[in-house]
Amino acid sequence: MTRRSEVTGPLHGYSERPPGFVLHERRKGLLRRSADSVLHCEALPLPKLAERYGTPLYVYSATAIRERLGAFENAFHDVPHTICYSVKANSNVSILRLLARAGCGFDVVSGGELERVLAADRRMATKIVFSGVGKSRDEMTAALKVGVLLFNVESESELWALAERATQLRTVASIALRVNPDVAADTHPYISTGLHKHKFGVPVGSARALYAKASGVRYLKVAGVSVHIGSQITDVAPFAEAVARVADIVRELRADGHRIDYVDTGGGLGIAYQEPELEFEEYVAKYARAVTTHLRGLKVHLLLEPGRAIVGPAGVLLTSVIYRKENDGKRFLVVDAAMNDLIRPALYGAYHEIVPVVRPGKSATGSSATKTEMVDVVGPVCESGDFFARDRELPRVEEGDLLAILDAGAYGMALASNYNTRPRPAEVLVSGKTVKIIRRREKVRELYSAEL
Ligand code: LLP
């Protein structure tokens, strides 16, 4: 299983994401005195991938994705459960297919995501939960026709819209209400969702009455309760708190005569962007204890919707330094990736570790050839918000060198845009020594062809 190696570089405590992204030595010269370290994805050196596919490039490790999903499966093995990977984190069809083959289900929030999952594997319909605060009636119809497992309903209006469509189609919709547990989670305000002031879910206090209404509709089947308190949450206590409230609701609903088979605890488990991650298996086990403690004895089938924790550290954004630039003493590295390719720093002030792909080894005299400098790493887009790092101490790199922006597997490509008419990056998936292009780079003409 994934093991964090100790401090790997002389300058940064943390620059590998095993098993996906690891440093290997590259020996040079007959005497083999100097050994550069080169960042690899599994068995493939990133410079080879950059040469072959160009930059900016998203590189994912299939092994890392499988292992991280495996950690969830292990942690929850003693309770009936289905992991419904949250497609929004990374919706590439090949990644969905890889996860489907590994036994995963899916959490979708749009008709588009539903279609992607089915394109990856048509048989997945019955392992799909449909979440989201604004499902359109047409999206509901599409989901009813393929027979998704569960609709997570977020309001009374939505309940009636679903009732209308289900009745028209004479198809039973299994539903859970997403309750808003009013639990605070320590994360960025844009991705915190579990408080009353947020638009999500129905207040715990009104859920019971709404379940009663739903159970009166012939084509609605009350089947579960769902909750999701936010994203990038690294303290497991708020999950336990939210699930405790859900457990109370399950008991109340059963007392009211409803049949509750499912509890969906959402996603949200955070990753370590800045510090070394705990042993992942242990971390997920801790999360599993927090989630399951209050469900013991309830005999429900647990649904989980992790996104980031599965794919985040399994991907990097590979970019080349186009220019070095200095303005009155402030140094910039202008790279060929930009905020349109990875918007997290600009949107949430998010931290992503950035590492040079090649680290020079010791020189013949034995001194370390690496000097550090304080830089801003910025993209070519015409906004000051277009940065990946500010005042970051990095080993000195030159124009043409490669940098890897780590932990970019989740909410990277999924949030990419064509701002500044920039084609989005290509994506490749590595497994051992093999690499597959899973999304080719866009062509500029494609970006405006719908306007001609
Ligand atoms: N389930 C529901 C209902 C959600 O809204 C989300 C995420 C998830 C599951 C998956 O959460 P995860 O396990 O990935 O934390 N763009 C932001 C993150 C937005 C998350 C939105 N909802 C970012 O880059 O940090």
Short mmCIF file of C-alpha atoms and ligand atoms in Angstrom, two decimals:
data_model
loop_
_atom_site.label_atom_id
_atom_site.label_comp_id
_atom_site.label_asym_id
_atom_site.label_seq_id
_atom_site.Cartn_x
_atom_site.Cartn_y
_atom_site.Cartn_z
CA MET A 1 0.00 0.00 0.00
CA THR A 2 0.99 3.60 -0.48
CA ARG A 3 3.82 4.57 1.77
CA ARG A 4 4.98 8.15 2.13
CA SER A 5 8.69 8.11 1.71
CA GLU A 6 10.72 10.20 4.03
CA VAL A 7 11.91 13.64 3.09
CA THR A 8 12.88 13.19 -0.51
CA GLY A 9 14.54 16.38 -1.58
CA PRO A 10 17.11 18.54 0.05
CA LEU A 11 14.90 21.59 -0.39
CA HIS A 12 11.40 20.44 0.10
CA GLY A 13 10.25 18.03 2.67
CA TYR A 14 7.68 16.71 0.33
CA SER A 15 7.83 16.18 -3.35
CA GLU A 16 6.64 12.69 -4.19
CA ARG A 17 3.22 11.14 -4.26
CA PRO A 18 3.85 7.42 -4.19
CA PRO A 19 2.91 5.05 -5.71
CA GLY A 20 2.08 7.33 -8.64
CA PHE A 21 4.75 10.00 -8.60
CA VAL A 22 8.20 9.05 -7.42
CA LEU A 23 11.76 10.20 -7.93
CA HIS A 24 14.25 7.91 -9.63
CA GLU A 25 17.90 8.56 -10.12
CA ARG A 26 19.24 9.13 -13.59
CA ARG A 27 22.94 8.32 -13.67
CA LYS A 28 25.10 10.28 -16.05
CA GLY A 29 28.63 9.86 -17.31
CA LEU A 30 31.00 6.97 -17.18
CA LEU A 31 31.96 7.53 -13.59
CA ARG A 32 28.31 7.84 -12.61
CA ARG A 33 29.20 10.38 -10.00
CA SER A 34 26.31 12.68 -10.51
CA ALA A 35 22.86 11.24 -10.23
CA ASP A 36 20.03 13.57 -11.17
CA SER A 37 16.67 12.77 -9.68
CA VAL A 38 13.87 12.63 -12.20
CA LEU A 39 10.21 12.60 -11.28
CA HIS A 40 8.44 9.60 -12.78
CA CYS A 41 4.83 8.62 -13.08
CA GLU A 42 5.03 4.97 -12.10
CA ALA A 43 7.81 3.62 -14.37
CA LEU A 44 7.80 6.47 -16.89
CA PRO A 45 9.97 9.59 -16.65
CA LEU A 46 7.87 12.75 -16.92
CA PRO A 47 10.32 14.40 -19.39
CA LYS A 48 9.57 11.56 -21.85
CA LEU A 49 5.85 12.21 -21.53
CA ALA A 50 6.35 15.95 -22.02
CA GLU A 51 8.43 15.29 -25.13
CA ARG A 52 5.87 12.93 -26.57
CA TYR A 53 2.61 14.73 -25.72
CA GLY A 54 3.69 18.33 -25.15
CA THR A 55 2.84 20.59 -22.22
CA PRO A 56 0.72 21.59 -20.38
CA LEU A 57 -0.21 17.97 -19.76
CA TYR A 58 -2.26 16.22 -17.11
CA VAL A 59 -0.63 12.94 -16.09
CA TYR A 60 -2.51 10.41 -13.96
CA SER A 61 -1.38 7.21 -12.30
CA ALA A 62 -3.79 4.29 -12.66
CA THR A 63 -2.11 2.42 -9.81
CA ALA A 64 -2.54 5.35 -7.44
CA ILE A 65 -6.23 5.61 -8.31
CA ARG A 66 -6.78 1.87 -7.80
CA GLU A 67 -4.88 1.85 -4.51
CA ARG A 68 -6.77 4.80 -3.13
CA LEU A 69 -10.11 3.26 -4.07
CA GLY A 70 -8.83 0.02 -2.50
CA ALA A 71 -8.08 1.86 0.74
CA PHE A 72 -11.72 2.97 0.91
CA GLU A 73 -12.94 -0.54 0.16
CA ASN A 74 -10.74 -1.98 2.93
CA ALA A 75 -11.70 0.63 5.46
CA PHE A 76 -15.41 -0.05 4.99
CA HIS A 77 -15.21 -3.78 4.35
CA ASP A 78 -17.16 -4.73 7.47
CA VAL A 79 -20.26 -2.70 6.61
CA PRO A 80 -22.47 -3.14 3.54
CA HIS A 81 -21.45 -0.24 1.32
CA THR A 82 -21.00 1.11 -2.19
CA ILE A 83 -18.35 3.66 -3.04
CA CYS A 84 -19.98 6.08 -5.47
CA TYR A 85 -17.02 8.05 -6.82
CA SER A 86 -17.94 11.70 -7.23
CA VAL A 87 -17.60 12.24 -10.97
CA LYS A 88 -17.20 16.01 -10.69
CA ALA A 89 -13.67 15.62 -9.29
CA ASN A 90 -12.35 14.15 -12.53
CA SER A 91 -14.80 13.03 -15.16
CA ASN A 92 -12.47 11.66 -17.82
CA VAL A 93 -14.23 8.64 -19.36
CA SER A 94 -11.13 6.42 -19.11
CA ILE A 95 -10.81 7.18 -15.40
CA LEU A 96 -14.50 6.40 -14.92
CA ARG A 97 -14.00 3.13 -16.78
CA LEU A 98 -11.00 2.23 -14.65
CA LEU A 99 -13.05 2.86 -11.51
CA ALA A 100 -16.06 0.94 -12.86
CA ARG A 101 -13.82 -2.05 -13.54
CA ALA A 102 -12.55 -1.83 -9.98
CA GLY A 103 -16.13 -2.19 -8.74
CA CYS A 104 -16.95 1.45 -8.06
CA GLY A 105 -20.32 3.14 -8.34
CA PHE A 106 -20.81 6.84 -9.15
CA ASP A 107 -22.23 10.09 -7.82
CA VAL A 108 -23.37 12.39 -10.63
CA VAL A 109 -24.76 15.92 -10.51
CA SER A 110 -25.89 16.50 -14.08
CA GLY A 111 -27.27 14.79 -17.14
CA GLY A 112 -23.83 15.32 -18.65
CA GLU A 113 -22.09 13.38 -15.91
CA LEU A 114 -24.74 10.67 -16.16
CA GLU A 115 -24.00 10.33 -19.86
CA ARG A 116 -20.25 10.14 -19.23
CA VAL A 117 -20.64 7.30 -16.74
CA LEU A 118 -22.83 5.39 -19.17
CA ALA A 119 -20.34 6.04 -21.97
CA ALA A 120 -17.66 4.52 -19.73
CA ASP A 121 -19.79 1.49 -18.91
CA ARG A 122 -23.49 1.10 -19.72
CA ARG A 123 -23.98 -1.40 -16.90
CA MET A 124 -23.24 1.22 -14.25
CA ALA A 125 -26.74 2.77 -14.21
CA THR A 126 -27.86 0.87 -11.15
CA LYS A 127 -24.81 2.01 -9.21
CA ILE A 128 -25.43 5.72 -9.77
CA VAL A 129 -26.68 8.21 -7.22
CA PHE A 130 -27.97 11.47 -8.66
CA SER A 131 -27.18 14.49 -6.45
CA GLY A 132 -27.38 18.23 -7.04
CA VAL A 133 -29.46 21.18 -5.97
CA GLY A 134 -30.91 22.01 -9.40
CA LYS A 135 -31.67 18.88 -11.38
CA SER A 136 -33.75 19.81 -14.41
CA ARG A 137 -36.83 17.79 -15.32
CA ASP A 138 -35.13 16.50 -18.45
CA GLU A 139 -32.15 15.34 -16.44
CA MET A 140 -34.55 13.53 -14.11
CA THR A 141 -36.21 11.84 -17.05
CA ALA A 142 -32.86 10.64 -18.39
CA ALA A 143 -31.92 9.24 -14.98
CA LEU A 144 -35.31 7.55 -14.53
CA LYS A 145 -35.08 5.92 -17.94
CA VAL A 146 -31.76 4.27 -17.18
CA GLY A 147 -32.83 3.31 -13.66
CA VAL A 148 -30.39 5.02 -11.32
CA LEU A 149 -30.09 3.67 -7.80
CA LEU A 150 -31.06 6.79 -5.88
CA PHE A 151 -32.06 10.44 -6.28
CA ASN A 152 -30.71 12.70 -3.55
CA VAL A 153 -33.50 15.28 -3.43
CA GLU A 154 -32.69 18.73 -2.10
CA SER A 155 -36.00 20.60 -1.86
CA GLU A 156 -39.77 20.22 -1.85
CA SER A 157 -40.04 21.75 -5.33
CA GLU A 158 -37.58 19.23 -6.64
CA LEU A 159 -39.53 16.43 -5.00
CA TRP A 160 -42.69 17.44 -6.88
CA ALA A 161 -40.82 17.78 -10.15
CA LEU A 162 -39.44 14.27 -9.71
CA ALA A 163 -42.88 12.96 -8.73
CA GLU A 164 -44.32 14.46 -11.92
CA ARG A 165 -41.68 12.90 -14.19
CA ALA A 166 -41.73 9.52 -12.44
CA THR A 167 -45.51 9.39 -12.69
CA GLN A 168 -45.44 10.32 -16.40
CA LEU A 169 -42.94 7.53 -17.06
CA ARG A 170 -44.63 5.11 -14.65
CA THR A 171 -41.23 4.44 -13.21
CA VAL A 172 -40.50 4.35 -9.53
CA ALA A 173 -37.89 6.84 -8.34
CA SER A 174 -36.02 5.79 -5.20
CA ILE A 175 -35.30 8.85 -3.15
CA ALA A 176 -33.28 10.11 -0.23
CA LEU A 177 -33.63 13.63 1.08
CA ARG A 178 -30.35 15.43 1.45
CA VAL A 179 -30.58 16.86 4.93
CA ASN A 180 -28.63 19.88 6.00
CA PRO A 181 -27.24 18.92 9.41
CA ASP A 182 -26.07 22.43 10.35
CA VAL A 183 -22.56 21.19 11.05
CA ALA A 184 -19.58 23.48 10.51
CA ALA A 185 -16.54 22.06 8.76
CA ASP A 186 -13.20 23.78 8.63
CA THR A 187 -12.66 24.34 4.92
CA HIS A 188 -12.76 27.10 2.33
CA PRO A 189 -16.13 28.93 2.51
CA TYR A 190 -16.84 28.21 -1.17
CA ILE A 191 -16.77 24.45 -0.57
CA SER A 192 -18.42 24.26 2.84
CA THR A 193 -22.03 23.12 2.47
CA GLY A 194 -23.39 21.83 5.77
CA LEU A 195 -24.72 25.02 7.38
CA HIS A 196 -28.20 26.55 7.24
CA LYS A 197 -26.93 29.54 5.30
CA HIS A 198 -25.85 27.28 2.43
CA LYS A 199 -28.14 26.46 -0.44
CA PHE A 200 -27.87 22.71 0.06
CA GLY A 201 -30.32 20.16 1.36
CA VAL A 202 -33.41 20.50 3.53
CA PRO A 203 -33.22 21.52 7.19
CA VAL A 204 -33.32 18.59 9.57
CA GLY A 205 -36.46 20.04 11.14
CA SER A 206 -38.51 19.92 7.93
CA ALA A 207 -37.23 16.61 6.61
CA ARG A 208 -39.77 14.45 8.46
CA ALA A 209 -42.78 16.26 7.03
CA LEU A 210 -41.32 16.06 3.55
CA TYR A 211 -40.72 12.32 3.84
CA ALA A 212 -44.37 11.94 4.84
CA LYS A 213 -45.44 13.81 1.69
CA ALA A 214 -43.11 11.76 -0.50
CA SER A 215 -44.40 8.48 0.82
CA GLY A 216 -47.87 9.43 -0.35
CA VAL A 217 -46.78 9.49 -4.00
CA ARG A 218 -47.16 6.22 -5.86
CA TYR A 219 -44.06 6.56 -8.02
CA LEU A 220 -41.75 7.81 -5.29
CA LYS A 221 -40.09 5.28 -3.04
CA VAL A 222 -38.57 6.58 0.16
CA ALA A 223 -35.31 4.68 0.42
CA GLY A 224 -32.70 6.65 2.30
CA VAL A 225 -31.23 9.73 3.90
CA SER A 226 -28.24 11.62 2.54
CA VAL A 227 -25.86 14.27 3.78
CA HIS A 228 -22.76 16.07 2.49
CA ILE A 229 -21.09 18.72 4.61
CA GLY A 230 -18.42 20.06 2.29
CA SER A 231 -15.12 19.28 0.65
CA GLN A 232 -11.42 19.22 1.59
CA ILE A 233 -12.22 18.39 5.21
CA THR A 234 -9.26 16.78 6.97
CA ASP A 235 -10.64 16.57 10.50
CA VAL A 236 -12.97 13.59 10.76
CA ALA A 237 -14.99 14.92 13.72
CA PRO A 238 -17.54 16.92 11.65
CA PHE A 239 -18.31 13.80 9.59
CA ALA A 240 -19.12 11.90 12.79
CA GLU A 241 -21.29 14.77 13.99
CA ALA A 242 -23.25 14.92 10.74
CA VAL A 243 -23.75 11.15 10.62
CA ALA A 244 -24.96 11.16 14.25
CA ARG A 245 -27.73 13.54 13.18
CA VAL A 246 -28.56 11.40 10.20
CA ALA A 247 -28.75 8.31 12.43
CA ASP A 248 -31.32 10.08 14.62
CA ILE A 249 -33.36 10.93 11.55
CA VAL A 250 -33.22 7.33 10.34
CA ARG A 251 -34.62 6.16 13.67
CA GLU A 252 -37.38 8.77 13.57
CA LEU A 253 -38.31 7.94 10.00
CA ARG A 254 -38.45 4.25 10.75
CA ALA A 255 -40.66 5.00 13.74
CA ASP A 256 -42.89 6.88 11.30
CA GLY A 257 -43.14 3.71 9.23
CA HIS A 258 -40.69 4.50 6.41
CA ARG A 259 -38.36 1.93 5.03
CA ILE A 260 -34.84 3.36 5.07
CA ASP A 261 -32.34 1.10 3.31
CA TYR A 262 -29.62 3.60 2.47
CA VAL A 263 -27.57 6.23 4.22
CA ASP A 264 -25.46 8.33 1.87
CA THR A 265 -22.76 10.20 3.77
CA GLY A 266 -21.50 12.20 0.77
CA GLY A 267 -17.86 12.93 0.09
CA GLY A 268 -15.50 15.57 1.39
CA LEU A 269 -12.50 13.77 2.85
CA GLY A 270 -9.57 16.12 2.27
CA ILE A 271 -6.02 15.44 1.13
CA ALA A 272 -2.68 16.80 2.31
CA TYR A 273 -1.74 19.43 -0.27
CA GLN A 274 0.99 20.93 1.87
CA GLU A 275 2.23 18.42 4.43
CA PRO A 276 3.12 14.77 4.05
CA GLU A 277 -0.04 12.73 4.01
CA LEU A 278 -0.61 10.30 6.84
CA GLU A 279 -0.44 6.70 5.80
CA PHE A 280 -3.50 6.76 3.55
CA GLU A 281 -4.95 3.43 4.74
CA GLU A 282 -4.81 4.66 8.33
CA TYR A 283 -6.35 7.99 7.46
CA VAL A 284 -9.26 6.39 5.60
CA ALA A 285 -9.71 3.90 8.43
CA LYS A 286 -10.05 6.81 10.84
CA TYR A 287 -12.59 8.39 8.54
CA ALA A 288 -14.44 5.07 8.32
CA ARG A 289 -14.65 4.85 12.10
CA ALA A 290 -16.05 8.39 12.26
CA VAL A 291 -18.66 7.61 9.62
CA THR A 292 -19.75 4.18 10.81
CA THR A 293 -19.75 4.58 14.61
CA HIS A 294 -23.19 6.15 14.72
CA LEU A 295 -24.63 3.78 12.13
CA ARG A 296 -23.87 0.56 14.01
CA GLY A 297 -26.97 -1.47 14.58
CA LEU A 298 -29.03 0.50 12.04
CA LYS A 299 -28.61 -2.11 9.30
CA VAL A 300 -28.37 0.33 6.44
CA HIS A 301 -26.43 0.09 3.21
CA LEU A 302 -23.86 2.87 3.28
CA LEU A 303 -23.19 4.99 0.21
CA LEU A 304 -20.03 7.09 0.06
CA GLU A 305 -19.20 9.78 -2.47
CA PRO A 306 -15.47 10.48 -2.29
CA GLY A 307 -13.94 12.41 -5.18
CA ARG A 308 -10.77 14.29 -4.31
CA ALA A 309 -9.39 11.66 -1.93
CA ILE A 310 -9.36 9.10 -4.73
CA VAL A 311 -7.99 11.07 -7.67
CA GLY A 312 -6.32 14.20 -6.21
CA PRO A 313 -2.81 12.93 -5.46
CA ALA A 314 -3.01 10.57 -8.47
CA GLY A 315 -2.52 13.40 -10.95
CA VAL A 316 -0.06 16.17 -11.76
CA LEU A 317 -0.14 19.05 -14.18
CA LEU A 318 3.10 19.08 -16.10
CA THR A 319 4.21 22.47 -17.41
CA SER A 320 7.26 24.07 -19.02
CA VAL A 321 8.93 27.29 -18.00
CA ILE A 322 8.56 29.67 -20.94
CA TYR A 323 10.32 32.70 -19.50
CA ARG A 324 12.17 33.82 -16.44
CA LYS A 325 11.43 37.42 -15.61
CA GLU A 326 12.44 39.89 -12.95
CA ASN A 327 10.57 43.11 -12.07
CA ASP A 328 12.45 45.28 -9.62
CA GLY A 329 13.80 42.33 -7.75
CA LYS A 330 10.62 40.24 -7.86
CA ARG A 331 11.15 37.04 -9.76
CA PHE A 332 8.58 35.28 -11.91
CA LEU A 333 8.56 31.97 -13.68
CA VAL A 334 6.13 32.28 -16.57
CA VAL A 335 4.95 28.77 -17.38
CA ASP A 336 2.85 27.41 -20.23
CA ALA A 337 -0.02 26.26 -17.97
CA ALA A 338 -2.44 28.88 -16.69
CA MET A 339 -5.48 29.48 -14.52
CA ASN A 340 -7.69 28.14 -17.29
CA ASP A 341 -5.96 24.75 -16.93
CA LEU A 342 -5.97 24.63 -13.11
CA ILE A 343 -8.06 27.29 -11.43
CA ARG A 344 -7.78 26.19 -7.78
CA PRO A 345 -5.08 28.68 -6.71
CA ALA A 346 -6.94 31.58 -8.36
CA LEU A 347 -10.39 30.56 -7.13
CA TYR A 348 -9.76 29.30 -3.62
CA GLY A 349 -6.25 30.54 -2.87
CA ALA A 350 -5.39 26.84 -2.90
CA TYR A 351 -1.88 25.61 -2.30
CA HIS A 352 -0.35 23.11 -4.72
CA GLU A 353 3.15 21.79 -4.24
CA ILE A 354 5.32 22.57 -7.28
CA VAL A 355 8.50 20.65 -7.98
CA PRO A 356 11.12 20.72 -10.72
CA VAL A 357 10.85 17.49 -12.66
CA VAL A 358 14.63 17.10 -12.84
CA ARG A 359 16.78 17.77 -9.77
CA PRO A 360 20.45 18.05 -10.44
CA GLY A 361 22.53 15.69 -8.34
CA LYS A 362 25.75 16.54 -6.61
CA SER A 363 28.52 17.93 -8.75
CA ALA A 364 31.87 16.15 -9.19
CA THR A 365 33.20 18.07 -6.21
CA GLY A 366 30.40 16.75 -4.10
CA SER A 367 28.60 20.04 -3.57
CA SER A 368 24.91 20.19 -4.24
CA ALA A 369 24.26 21.95 -7.52
CA THR A 370 20.82 23.16 -6.44
CA LYS A 371 20.25 26.76 -5.39
CA THR A 372 16.90 28.04 -4.33
CA GLU A 373 15.17 31.30 -5.07
CA MET A 374 11.92 32.99 -4.15
CA VAL A 375 9.57 33.13 -7.13
CA ASP A 376 6.00 33.57 -8.26
CA VAL A 377 4.92 30.83 -10.67
CA VAL A 378 2.48 32.41 -13.10
CA GLY A 379 0.69 31.59 -16.34
CA PRO A 380 0.30 33.56 -19.57
CA VAL A 381 -3.32 34.66 -18.96
CA CYS A 382 -3.93 38.39 -18.69
CA GLU A 383 -4.98 38.53 -15.03
CA SER A 384 -3.00 38.95 -11.86
CA GLY A 385 -5.05 36.08 -10.46
CA ASP A 386 -3.31 33.78 -12.91
CA PHE A 387 -0.77 32.27 -10.56
CA PHE A 388 0.10 28.82 -9.22
CA ALA A 389 2.34 29.98 -6.38
CA ARG A 390 3.35 33.27 -4.84
CA ASP A 391 6.61 33.94 -3.00
CA ARG A 392 7.48 30.27 -3.12
CA GLU A 393 10.99 29.03 -2.51
CA LEU A 394 11.90 26.75 -5.37
CA PRO A 395 15.11 25.26 -6.70
CA ARG A 396 16.37 27.45 -9.51
CA VAL A 397 15.05 26.30 -12.86
CA GLU A 398 15.80 27.65 -16.32
CA GLU A 399 13.69 28.48 -19.35
CA GLY A 400 12.61 25.22 -20.99
CA ASP A 401 12.72 23.24 -17.74
CA LEU A 402 9.74 21.24 -16.58
CA LEU A 403 7.74 21.74 -13.40
CA ALA A 404 5.14 19.40 -11.95
CA ILE A 405 2.18 20.91 -10.12
CA LEU A 406 1.20 18.15 -7.70
CA ASP A 407 -2.18 16.92 -6.44
CA ALA A 408 -3.89 18.15 -9.58
CA GLY A 409 -5.89 14.99 -10.27
CA ALA A 410 -9.06 16.34 -8.66
CA TYR A 411 -10.84 19.54 -9.74
CA GLY A 412 -8.03 20.26 -12.20
CA MET A 413 -9.10 19.33 -15.72
CA ALA A 414 -12.71 19.14 -14.49
CA LEU A 415 -12.71 22.91 -13.93
CA ALA A 416 -10.54 23.81 -16.91
CA SER A 417 -11.83 26.33 -19.42
CA ASN A 418 -10.84 27.87 -22.72
CA TYR A 419 -10.33 31.35 -21.32
CA ASN A 420 -7.99 33.37 -23.57
CA THR A 421 -8.86 30.85 -26.32
CA ARG A 422 -6.41 28.40 -24.86
CA PRO A 423 -6.92 24.75 -25.81
CA ARG A 424 -7.26 22.63 -22.69
CA PRO A 425 -4.37 20.28 -21.88
CA ALA A 426 -4.14 16.71 -23.11
CA GLU A 427 -4.52 13.99 -20.47
CA VAL A 428 -2.56 10.75 -20.21
CA LEU A 429 -3.04 7.75 -17.95
CA VAL A 430 0.02 5.75 -16.91
CA SER A 431 -0.02 2.20 -15.64
CA GLY A 432 3.42 0.75 -14.91
CA LYS A 433 5.42 1.17 -18.10
CA THR A 434 2.47 1.90 -20.35
CA VAL A 435 0.86 5.21 -21.16
CA LYS A 436 -2.41 5.94 -22.89
CA ILE A 437 -3.63 9.26 -24.15
CA ILE A 438 -7.11 9.60 -22.63
CA ARG A 439 -7.92 13.04 -23.99
CA ARG A 440 -6.14 14.59 -26.89
CA ARG A 441 -5.19 18.22 -26.81
CA GLU A 442 -7.85 20.50 -28.26
CA LYS A 443 -7.23 22.35 -31.50
CA VAL A 444 -7.76 26.10 -31.56
CA ARG A 445 -10.22 25.82 -34.44
CA GLU A 446 -12.43 23.54 -32.35
CA LEU A 447 -12.72 26.31 -29.80
CA TYR A 448 -14.50 28.68 -32.16
CA SER A 449 -16.01 26.36 -34.74
CA ALA A 450 -19.48 26.50 -33.11
CA GLU A 451 -19.40 30.26 -33.76
CA LEU A 452 -18.84 30.06 -37.51
N1 LLP B 1 -20.90 14.65 -3.00
C1 LLP B 1 -21.45 15.88 -3.14
C2 LLP B 1 -22.89 16.04 -2.99
C3 LLP B 1 -20.61 16.97 -3.43
O1 LLP B 1 -21.15 18.19 -3.58
C4 LLP B 1 -19.20 16.79 -3.57
C5 LLP B 1 -18.32 17.90 -3.89
C6 LLP B 1 -18.70 15.48 -3.42
C7 LLP B 1 -19.57 14.44 -3.12
C8 LLP B 1 -17.24 15.16 -3.55
O2 LLP B 1 -16.47 15.82 -2.62
P1 LLP B 1 -14.91 15.47 -2.43
O3 LLP B 1 -14.84 14.06 -1.88
O4 LLP B 1 -14.26 15.55 -3.77
O5 LLP B 1 -14.44 16.48 -1.49
N2 LLP B 1 -13.87 22.61 -6.80
C9 LLP B 1 -13.58 22.49 -5.39
C10 LLP B 1 -14.31 21.34 -4.75
C11 LLP B 1 -15.82 21.37 -4.91
C12 LLP B 1 -16.53 20.23 -4.28
C13 LLP B 1 -17.97 20.24 -4.59
N3 LLP B 1 -18.72 19.10 -4.12
C14 LLP B 1 -12.07 22.38 -5.20
O6 LLP B 1 -11.34 22.41 -6.18
O7 LLP B 1 -11.60 22.31 -4.07
#
